[in-house]
mmCIF file of C-alpha atoms in Angstrom:
data_model
loop_
_atom_site.group_PDB
_atom_site.id
_atom_site.type_symbol
_atom_site.label_atom_id
_atom_site.label_comp_id
_atom_site.label_asym_id
_atom_site.label_seq_id
_atom_site.Cartn_x
_atom_site.Cartn_y
_atom_site.Cartn_z
ATOM 1 C CA MET A 20 19.023 -2.010 3.918
ATOM 2 C CA THR A 21 18.558 -0.960 7.435
ATOM 3 C CA THR A 22 15.062 0.690 8.697
ATOM 4 C CA ALA A 23 15.018 3.980 9.666
ATOM 5 C CA TRP A 24 12.676 3.975 13.046
ATOM 6 C CA LEU A 25 11.124 6.929 14.522
ATOM 7 C CA ILE A 26 11.311 5.878 18.098
ATOM 8 C CA ALA A 27 10.500 9.150 20.115
ATOM 9 C CA ALA A 28 8.812 12.360 19.288
ATOM 10 C CA ALA A 29 8.148 15.369 21.737
ATOM 11 C CA LYS A 30 7.273 19.007 21.789
ATOM 12 C CA THR A 31 6.214 21.687 24.352
ATOM 13 C CA ILE A 32 4.013 24.294 22.957
ATOM 14 C CA ASP A 33 3.571 27.464 25.149
ATOM 15 C CA SER A 34 5.438 25.770 28.075
ATOM 16 C CA GLU A 35 2.835 22.791 27.715
ATOM 17 C CA GLY A 36 3.951 19.302 27.225
ATOM 18 C CA CYS A 37 6.807 17.375 28.130
ATOM 19 C CA GLN A 38 10.177 15.942 26.423
ATOM 20 C CA GLN A 39 11.642 13.910 28.983
ATOM 21 C CA HIS A 40 11.190 10.367 27.620
ATOM 22 C CA CYS A 41 12.979 11.609 24.309
ATOM 23 C CA LEU A 42 15.609 13.283 26.243
ATOM 24 C CA GLN A 43 16.336 10.133 28.153
ATOM 25 C CA LEU A 44 16.844 8.247 25.086
ATOM 26 C CA GLU A 45 19.229 10.528 23.654
ATOM 27 C CA GLU A 46 21.324 10.408 26.749
ATOM 28 C CA ALA A 47 21.225 6.464 26.662
ATOM 29 C CA ILE A 48 22.481 6.846 22.959
ATOM 30 C CA ARG A 49 25.590 9.114 23.957
ATOM 31 C CA SER A 50 26.242 7.141 26.994
ATOM 32 C CA ARG A 51 26.706 4.282 24.716
ATOM 33 C CA GLY A 52 29.300 6.141 22.796
ATOM 34 C CA THR A 53 27.122 6.120 19.767
ATOM 35 C CA GLU A 54 27.427 9.299 17.516
ATOM 36 C CA LEU A 55 23.755 11.207 17.500
ATOM 37 C CA HIS A 56 23.779 13.254 14.491
ATOM 38 C CA GLU A 57 22.054 16.516 15.054
ATOM 39 C CA LEU A 58 19.862 18.290 12.296
ATOM 40 C CA VAL A 59 18.505 21.496 13.311
ATOM 41 C CA ILE A 60 14.966 23.394 12.040
ATOM 42 C CA GLU A 61 16.306 26.957 11.997
ATOM 43 C CA PRO A 62 14.239 29.779 13.965
ATOM 44 C CA LEU A 63 12.687 32.876 12.448
ATOM 45 C CA SER A 64 15.899 34.734 13.736
ATOM 46 C CA ALA A 65 17.817 33.100 10.896
ATOM 47 C CA ASP A 66 18.458 34.948 7.872
ATOM 48 C CA TRP A 67 15.978 33.777 5.497
ATOM 49 C CA HIS A 68 18.112 34.825 2.573
ATOM 50 C CA SER A 69 21.439 33.678 3.636
ATOM 51 C CA PRO A 70 22.869 30.110 2.756
ATOM 52 C CA GLU A 71 21.820 27.228 4.923
ATOM 53 C CA ALA A 72 24.575 25.665 6.822
ATOM 54 C CA GLU A 73 25.415 22.068 6.704
ATOM 55 C CA ASN A 74 22.572 19.793 8.693
ATOM 56 C CA HIS A 75 20.397 23.383 9.031
ATOM 57 C CA PHE A 76 16.862 23.425 7.203
ATOM 58 C CA ARG A 77 15.038 26.431 6.609
ATOM 59 C CA SER A 78 11.430 26.705 5.420
ATOM 60 C CA GLY A 79 8.048 25.099 6.026
ATOM 61 C CA CYS A 80 9.527 22.292 4.294
ATOM 62 C CA ALA A 81 12.360 21.920 6.321
ATOM 63 C CA PRO A 82 11.298 19.090 8.783
ATOM 64 C CA ILE A 83 10.477 17.006 5.714
ATOM 65 C CA GLU A 84 13.779 17.778 4.483
ATOM 66 C CA ALA A 85 15.563 17.051 7.465
ATOM 67 C CA LEU A 86 13.690 13.776 7.642
ATOM 68 C CA ALA A 87 14.660 12.707 4.272
ATOM 69 C CA ARG A 88 18.398 13.468 5.597
ATOM 70 C CA ALA A 89 17.939 11.487 8.665
ATOM 71 C CA LYS A 90 16.771 8.502 6.494
ATOM 72 C CA ALA A 91 19.616 8.520 4.158
ATOM 73 C CA LEU A 92 21.908 8.753 7.285
ATOM 74 C CA ILE A 93 20.359 5.906 8.628
ATOM 75 C CA GLU A 94 20.567 3.732 5.615
ATOM 76 C CA SER A 95 24.112 4.636 5.034
ATOM 77 C CA GLY A 96 25.318 3.463 8.167
ATOM 78 C CA ALA A 97 24.364 5.941 11.021
ATOM 79 C CA ASP A 98 22.856 4.705 14.321
ATOM 80 C CA ALA A 99 21.008 7.687 15.347
ATOM 81 C CA VAL A 100 19.853 11.106 14.420
ATOM 82 C CA LEU A 101 18.099 13.766 16.062
ATOM 83 C CA ILE A 102 15.841 16.408 14.482
ATOM 84 C CA SER A 103 15.207 19.339 16.761
ATOM 85 C CA GLY A 104 13.533 22.898 16.201
ATOM 86 C CA GLU A 105 12.890 25.523 18.567
ATOM 87 C CA ASP A 106 11.182 29.125 18.266
ATOM 88 C CA GLN A 107 9.810 31.420 20.712
ATOM 89 C CA ILE A 108 7.698 33.186 18.225
ATOM 90 C CA LYS A 109 5.144 34.344 20.896
ATOM 91 C CA THR A 110 7.639 35.761 23.288
ATOM 92 C CA GLY A 111 11.187 35.880 21.778
ATOM 93 C CA TYR A 112 10.944 38.646 19.273
ATOM 94 C CA PRO A 113 9.307 42.249 19.624
ATOM 95 C CA ARG A 114 6.508 42.660 17.389
ATOM 96 C CA GLU A 115 8.269 44.915 15.034
ATOM 97 C CA GLU A 116 11.249 42.641 14.722
ATOM 98 C CA ARG A 117 8.684 39.536 14.227
ATOM 99 C CA LEU A 118 6.869 41.263 11.301
ATOM 100 C CA ARG A 119 10.280 42.298 9.752
ATOM 101 C CA LYS A 120 11.544 39.048 9.754
ATOM 102 C CA MET A 121 8.493 37.569 8.298
ATOM 103 C CA ALA A 122 8.439 39.982 5.314
ATOM 104 C CA VAL A 123 10.465 37.578 3.458
ATOM 105 C CA TYR A 124 9.778 39.041 0.191
ATOM 106 C CA GLY A 125 10.130 42.694 1.292
ATOM 107 C CA ASP A 126 8.179 45.265 2.439
ATOM 108 C CA GLU A 127 7.011 46.016 -1.245
ATOM 109 C CA TYR A 128 5.592 42.414 -1.665
ATOM 110 C CA PRO A 129 3.775 41.168 1.496
ATOM 111 C CA LEU A 130 2.836 37.715 2.360
ATOM 112 C CA THR A 131 -0.929 38.776 2.015
ATOM 113 C CA GLU A 132 -0.303 40.101 -1.548
ATOM 114 C CA ALA A 133 1.792 36.863 -2.441
ATOM 115 C CA TYR A 134 -0.873 34.708 -1.233
ATOM 116 C CA ASN A 135 -3.643 36.458 -3.097
ATOM 117 C CA ASP A 136 -1.554 36.561 -6.483
ATOM 118 C CA LEU A 137 -0.856 32.944 -5.910
ATOM 119 C CA ALA A 138 -4.756 32.052 -5.521
ATOM 120 C CA GLU A 139 -5.334 33.940 -8.557
ATOM 121 C CA HIS A 140 -3.268 32.176 -10.732
ATOM 122 C CA PHE A 141 -4.489 28.795 -9.287
ATOM 123 C CA LEU A 142 -8.047 29.689 -9.711
ATOM 124 C CA ARG A 143 -6.934 30.516 -13.595
ATOM 125 C CA VAL A 144 -5.486 27.267 -14.139
ATOM 126 C CA HIS A 145 -8.557 25.692 -12.737
ATOM 127 C CA GLU A 146 -11.085 27.664 -14.449
ATOM 128 C CA ARG A 147 -12.675 28.871 -10.985
ATOM 129 C CA ASP A 148 -13.824 32.109 -9.799
ATOM 130 C CA ASP A 149 -13.240 33.695 -6.324
ATOM 131 C CA GLU A 150 -16.717 32.784 -4.866
ATOM 132 C CA HIS A 151 -15.777 29.195 -5.450
ATOM 133 C CA PHE A 152 -12.157 29.573 -3.639
ATOM 134 C CA ARG A 153 -14.195 31.245 -0.625
ATOM 135 C CA GLU A 154 -16.593 28.486 -0.673
ATOM 136 C CA ILE A 155 -13.613 25.903 -0.588
ATOM 137 C CA ALA A 156 -11.804 28.126 2.185
ATOM 138 C CA GLN A 157 -14.628 27.854 4.534
ATOM 139 C CA ALA A 158 -14.877 24.112 4.172
ATOM 140 C CA LEU A 159 -11.385 23.611 4.768
ATOM 141 C CA PHE A 160 -11.579 25.763 7.889
ATOM 142 C CA GLU A 161 -14.547 23.750 9.173
ATOM 143 C CA ASN A 162 -12.617 20.777 8.652
ATOM 144 C CA TYR A 163 -9.642 21.995 10.824
ATOM 145 C CA LYS A 164 -12.166 22.782 13.459
ATOM 146 C CA LEU A 165 -13.290 19.345 13.837
ATOM 147 C CA SER A 166 -9.700 17.987 13.891
ATOM 148 C CA TYR A 167 -8.675 20.672 16.332
ATOM 149 C CA ARG A 168 -11.501 19.552 18.792
ATOM 150 C CA HIS A 169 -10.570 16.056 18.255
ATOM 151 C CA ALA A 170 -6.886 16.738 19.063
ATOM 152 C CA LEU A 171 -7.546 18.675 22.032
ATOM 153 C CA ALA A 172 -10.159 16.246 23.512
ATOM 154 C CA ASP A 173 -11.442 17.011 26.569
ATOM 155 C CA ASN A 174 -9.295 19.947 27.106
ATOM 156 C CA PHE A 175 -11.003 21.919 24.249
ATOM 157 C CA THR A 176 -12.863 25.059 25.088
ATOM 158 C CA PRO A 177 -14.875 27.359 22.545
ATOM 159 C CA ASP A 178 -12.663 30.110 23.933
ATOM 160 C CA GLN A 179 -9.584 28.522 21.909
ATOM 161 C CA LEU A 180 -11.431 29.197 18.529
ATOM 162 C CA PRO A 181 -10.520 32.347 17.005
ATOM 163 C CA ASP A 182 -12.202 35.726 17.981
ATOM 164 C CA GLU A 183 -14.611 37.445 15.346
ATOM 165 C CA ARG A 184 -12.007 39.728 14.094
ATOM 166 C CA TRP A 185 -10.053 36.683 12.648
ATOM 167 C CA TYR A 186 -13.108 36.222 10.413
ATOM 168 C CA LYS A 187 -13.022 39.443 8.694
ATOM 169 C CA PRO A 188 -11.402 39.678 5.140
ATOM 170 C CA ILE A 189 -7.794 40.591 5.224
ATOM 171 C CA THR A 190 -7.785 40.649 1.137
ATOM 172 C CA THR A 191 -10.262 40.108 -1.768
ATOM 173 C CA LEU A 192 -9.773 36.308 -1.086
ATOM 174 C CA PHE A 193 -9.046 35.250 2.268
ATOM 175 C CA ARG A 194 -9.674 35.838 6.135
ATOM 176 C CA GLY A 195 -7.573 35.667 9.040
ATOM 177 C CA VAL A 196 -8.916 32.430 9.990
ATOM 178 C CA ASP A 197 -7.751 30.891 6.323
ATOM 179 C CA CYS A 198 -4.295 31.346 6.917
ATOM 180 C CA ALA A 199 -1.634 30.431 9.449
ATOM 181 C CA ASN A 200 -1.317 31.711 13.047
ATOM 182 C CA PRO A 201 2.349 31.675 13.845
ATOM 183 C CA LEU A 202 1.883 33.057 17.617
ATOM 184 C CA VAL A 203 3.406 30.461 19.609
ATOM 185 C CA ASP A 204 6.268 29.024 21.322
ATOM 186 C CA PHE A 205 7.596 25.781 20.173
ATOM 187 C CA SER A 206 10.302 23.122 20.877
ATOM 188 C CA GLY A 207 9.903 19.831 19.179
ATOM 189 C CA ARG A 208 12.489 16.947 18.499
ATOM 190 C CA LEU A 209 12.192 13.375 16.751
ATOM 191 C CA LEU A 210 14.485 10.451 17.406
ATOM 192 C CA ILE A 211 15.593 8.297 14.445
ATOM 193 C CA CYS A 212 17.506 5.157 15.251
ATOM 194 C CA SER A 213 18.647 1.985 13.194
ATOM 195 C CA ASP A 214 17.392 -1.444 13.499
ATOM 196 C CA THR A 215 20.575 -2.454 15.529
ATOM 197 C CA LEU A 216 20.368 0.792 17.919
ATOM 198 C CA THR A 217 16.527 0.267 18.274
ATOM 199 C CA GLU A 218 16.840 -3.318 19.345
ATOM 200 C CA ALA A 219 19.698 -2.468 21.468
ATOM 201 C CA LEU A 220 17.548 0.340 23.301
ATOM 202 C CA GLY A 221 14.685 -2.027 23.914
ATOM 203 C CA VAL A 222 12.220 -0.107 22.029
ATOM 204 C CA PRO A 223 9.204 -2.425 21.692
ATOM 205 C CA ALA A 224 7.340 -2.647 18.001
ATOM 206 C CA GLU A 225 4.296 -1.025 19.424
ATOM 207 C CA GLU A 226 6.417 2.362 20.158
ATOM 208 C CA ARG A 227 8.023 2.839 16.838
ATOM 209 C CA LEU A 228 7.096 3.839 13.529
ATOM 210 C CA GLN A 229 9.136 3.432 10.153
ATOM 211 C CA ILE A 230 10.131 6.129 8.083
ATOM 212 C CA LYS A 231 8.766 4.579 5.090
ATOM 213 C CA SER A 232 9.535 6.915 2.319
ATOM 214 C CA VAL A 233 10.103 10.819 1.625
ATOM 215 C CA GLY A 234 9.412 12.627 -1.466
ATOM 216 C CA LEU A 235 11.030 15.981 -2.198
ATOM 217 C CA GLY A 236 10.218 18.855 -5.128
ATOM 218 C CA ARG A 237 11.676 22.238 -5.691
ATOM 219 C CA LEU A 238 11.708 24.854 -8.150
ATOM 220 C CA GLU A 239 14.595 26.893 -8.900
ATOM 221 C CA GLY A 240 13.179 30.004 -7.123
ATOM 222 C CA ASP A 241 10.496 31.398 -5.119
ATOM 223 C CA GLY A 242 8.409 34.567 -4.773
ATOM 224 C CA GLN A 243 6.425 36.667 -7.349
ATOM 225 C CA HIS A 244 8.488 35.593 -10.252
ATOM 226 C CA TYR A 245 7.937 32.065 -9.769
ATOM 227 C CA ILE A 246 3.952 32.224 -9.063
ATOM 228 C CA GLU A 247 3.141 30.420 -12.176
ATOM 229 C CA GLN A 248 5.190 27.595 -11.800
ATOM 230 C CA ILE A 249 3.922 27.235 -8.165
ATOM 231 C CA ALA A 250 0.492 27.389 -8.983
ATOM 232 C CA SER A 251 0.836 24.344 -11.527
ATOM 233 C CA TYR A 252 1.950 22.403 -8.308
ATOM 234 C CA GLU A 253 3.698 19.977 -10.591
ATOM 235 C CA HIS A 254 6.940 19.643 -8.227
ATOM 236 C CA LEU A 255 4.319 18.846 -5.384
ATOM 237 C CA ARG A 256 2.930 16.126 -7.735
ATOM 238 C CA GLN A 257 6.215 14.573 -8.282
ATOM 239 C CA ALA A 258 7.052 14.677 -4.345
ATOM 240 C CA TYR A 259 3.899 12.987 -3.658
ATOM 241 C CA GLN A 260 4.236 10.402 -6.489
ATOM 242 C CA GLN A 261 7.906 9.772 -5.561
ATOM 243 C CA CYS A 262 6.788 9.337 -1.777
ATOM 244 C CA CYS A 263 4.203 6.632 -2.875
ATOM 245 C CA SER A 264 6.526 5.007 -5.293
ATOM 246 C CA GLU A 265 9.293 4.659 -2.769
ATOM 247 C CA ALA A 266 6.921 3.134 -0.125
ATOM 248 C CA GLY A 267 5.069 0.882 -2.730
ATOM 249 C CA ILE A 268 1.803 2.183 -1.390
ATOM 250 C CA ASP A 269 -1.269 3.776 -2.981
ATOM 251 C CA PHE A 270 -1.672 6.181 -0.062
ATOM 252 C CA ALA A 271 -5.176 7.721 -1.150
ATOM 253 C CA SER A 272 -6.496 4.403 -1.351
ATOM 254 C CA GLU A 273 -5.104 3.487 2.343
ATOM 255 C CA PHE A 274 -6.691 6.832 3.262
ATOM 256 C CA ARG A 275 -10.145 6.278 1.936
ATOM 257 C CA ARG A 276 -10.388 2.936 3.441
ATOM 258 C CA GLY A 277 -9.613 4.347 6.796
ATOM 259 C CA ALA A 278 -6.065 3.095 7.088
ATOM 260 C CA GLY A 279 -4.387 6.348 6.977
ATOM 261 C CA LEU A 280 -4.147 9.891 8.517
ATOM 262 C CA LEU A 281 -2.945 12.902 7.014
ATOM 263 C CA GLU A 282 -1.431 16.305 7.640
ATOM 264 C CA ALA A 283 -1.781 18.806 4.807
ATOM 265 C CA TYR A 284 0.140 21.827 5.044
ATOM 266 C CA THR A 285 -2.578 24.476 5.802
ATOM 267 C CA CYS A 286 -0.728 27.831 5.708
ATOM 268 C CA TYR A 287 -3.027 29.183 3.101
ATOM 269 C CA PRO A 288 -6.022 27.591 1.284
ATOM 270 C CA VAL A 289 -4.493 26.827 -2.000
ATOM 271 C CA VAL A 290 -1.610 24.725 -0.502
ATOM 272 C CA PRO A 291 -4.259 22.038 0.780
ATOM 273 C CA MET A 292 -6.463 22.214 -2.202
ATOM 274 C CA ALA A 293 -3.661 21.616 -4.594
ATOM 275 C CA PHE A 294 -2.335 18.716 -2.186
ATOM 276 C CA LEU A 295 -5.633 17.051 -2.545
ATOM 277 C CA LEU A 296 -5.909 17.268 -5.976
ATOM 278 C CA VAL A 297 -2.392 16.228 -6.766
ATOM 279 C CA SER A 298 -2.629 13.188 -4.497
ATOM 280 C CA GLY A 299 -5.980 11.852 -6.478
ATOM 281 C CA LEU A 300 -7.929 12.225 -3.069
ATOM 282 C CA VAL A 301 -10.285 14.496 -5.196
ATOM 283 C CA ASP A 302 -10.229 14.373 -8.909
ATOM 284 C CA MET A 303 -11.783 18.223 -9.318
ATOM 285 C CA LEU A 304 -12.201 21.244 -7.103
ATOM 286 C CA ASP A 305 -16.080 21.036 -7.071
ATOM 287 C CA GLN A 306 -15.623 17.590 -5.150
ATOM 288 C CA LEU A 307 -13.730 19.062 -2.154
ATOM 289 C CA PRO A 308 -16.644 20.289 -0.086
ATOM 290 C CA ASP A 309 -18.480 16.914 0.103
ATOM 291 C CA PHE A 310 -14.741 15.304 0.685
ATOM 292 C CA LEU A 311 -13.922 17.740 3.387
ATOM 293 C CA GLN A 312 -17.254 16.951 5.372
ATOM 294 C CA GLN A 313 -16.004 13.128 5.229
ATOM 295 C CA HIS A 314 -12.412 13.010 5.838
ATOM 296 C CA SER A 315 -9.928 14.819 8.444
ATOM 297 C CA ILE A 316 -7.305 16.468 6.400
ATOM 298 C CA THR A 317 -5.310 17.173 9.522
ATOM 299 C CA VAL A 318 -4.192 15.429 12.847
ATOM 300 C CA THR A 319 -3.453 18.912 14.564
ATOM 301 C CA GLY A 320 -6.325 21.359 13.776
ATOM 302 C CA GLY A 321 -3.990 22.972 10.848
ATOM 303 C CA MET A 322 -1.648 25.845 11.349
ATOM 304 C CA ASN A 323 -4.779 28.104 11.518
ATOM 305 C CA LEU A 324 -5.732 26.702 14.927
ATOM 306 C CA ALA A 325 -2.763 24.528 16.157
ATOM 307 C CA ARG A 326 -0.726 27.493 15.080
ATOM 308 C CA ALA A 327 2.636 27.510 13.112
ATOM 309 C CA PRO A 328 5.784 27.891 14.731
ATOM 310 C CA TRP A 329 7.322 29.626 11.242
ATOM 311 C CA ASN A 330 9.625 26.716 10.018
ATOM 312 C CA ASN A 331 8.131 23.941 12.404
ATOM 313 C CA PRO A 332 4.894 23.297 11.437
ATOM 314 C CA ALA A 333 5.677 19.985 9.809
ATOM 315 C CA LEU A 334 7.569 19.079 12.643
ATOM 316 C CA ASN A 335 4.690 19.640 15.082
ATOM 317 C CA ALA A 336 2.632 17.550 12.873
ATOM 318 C CA LEU A 337 5.177 14.576 12.659
ATOM 319 C CA ILE A 338 5.354 14.623 16.427
ATOM 320 C CA THR A 339 1.337 14.684 16.691
ATOM 321 C CA MET A 340 1.395 11.892 13.918
ATOM 322 C CA HIS A 341 3.480 9.625 15.824
ATOM 323 C CA HIS A 342 1.454 9.654 18.693
ATOM 324 C CA ARG A 343 -1.990 9.482 17.121
ATOM 325 C CA LEU A 344 -0.313 6.316 14.894
ATOM 326 C CA LEU A 345 0.776 4.393 17.932
ATOM 327 C CA GLU A 346 -2.465 5.120 19.821
ATOM 328 C CA GLY A 347 -4.901 4.360 16.997
ATOM 329 C CA GLU A 348 -5.806 1.734 14.333
ATOM 330 C CA GLU A 349 -4.564 3.535 11.444
ATOM 331 C CA VAL A 350 -1.360 1.945 9.664
ATOM 332 C CA TYR A 351 -0.205 5.195 7.647
ATOM 333 C CA GLY A 352 0.451 8.705 8.405
ATOM 334 C CA MET A 353 1.373 11.272 5.759
ATOM 335 C CA VAL A 354 2.712 14.582 6.459
ATOM 336 C CA HIS A 355 3.003 17.576 3.814
ATOM 337 C CA GLY A 356 5.644 20.411 4.048
ATOM 338 C CA ASN A 357 5.363 23.686 1.923
ATOM 339 C CA GLY A 358 8.404 25.776 1.721
ATOM 340 C CA GLY A 359 8.220 29.642 1.302
ATOM 341 C CA LEU A 360 5.304 30.705 -1.255
ATOM 342 C CA GLY A 361 5.558 26.979 -2.199
ATOM 343 C CA TYR A 362 8.791 26.458 -4.364
ATOM 344 C CA ARG A 363 9.630 23.576 -2.074
ATOM 345 C CA GLN A 364 7.380 20.708 -1.368
ATOM 346 C CA GLY A 365 7.714 17.813 0.727
ATOM 347 C CA VAL A 366 5.902 14.641 1.584
ATOM 348 C CA ALA A 367 6.694 12.003 4.276
ATOM 349 C CA LEU A 368 5.000 8.617 4.814
ATOM 350 C CA LEU A 369 5.229 7.144 8.348
ATOM 351 C CA ALA A 370 4.178 3.301 8.914
ATOM 352 C CA LYS A 371 3.487 0.995 12.125
ATOM 353 C CA ALA A 372 6.163 -1.308 12.468
ATOM 354 C CA GLU A 373 4.413 -4.626 11.274
ATOM 355 C CA THR A 374 4.249 -3.097 7.735
ATOM 356 C CA ALA A 375 8.207 -3.095 7.735
#
């Protein structure tokens, strides 16, 4: 079976960054007469409740679902696949339109209320109280801050952190800094190729990553009536286990020994809490604060600080993960995607070429 290689990953955020290398490779592929299959992550302007068109993907899990499709296409004989996502969340919508589009469960059930309901169910499952939730949420945010500083390196300045108003409670269980911040203009792309084309393009081993595996889990529906099922996160457990089984890798062990990088989906504290539990990185919620003091669970700083371009946060994370793995000593990179309130779950594992 042919290997699906991630040979280029590029993005611009608020007009900063460059996609030229990826665009040049795309042009080289087209000039050879090779078909470039295109998979699109839909923007906020797409109707959330309409059927997804072929090769179009929607929700926070969309980039992971697109990556699964790209891997399947390569393994079935395609030579090149492009995954692209673009959304001008910051400048492309009047405020009223943006808020209306983001109210995917209707005005009568805002996301803030949905998140709170989900957290309450999750806490009942784990027999914990509100104060315990807030303690872990704070530990998560401190973890994101360290990763964010590292990601920006010399470009970091304190004014890039949220101002005081974001630290005030929004609901009984969370503050502004605990949730995704979507206000960013984003454009990103991933270029995935077969063994044959990767070699023909002259892409060296040190400039490519293997798409090792992708696991997906989905419930029958989303929103208020599915909260109890979502809060169990059994479908996330299945996605994670599928990903590790397909790759033949115990990611939790690799991560603990320093061979792996992680980008948990951080739209709301329950989601990374659930991921860390189902992955076996921690056995109980009580262990999370100590674990978070020792291990970074994002490479971007999370959706709270790196910000969340609606359906594209996992695409942003995959792009950052690509560069971090190529530049660092770690061998594996795992990226998590969460769709809607949590009914879609996806987990992708990337690996350096020497593991293929």
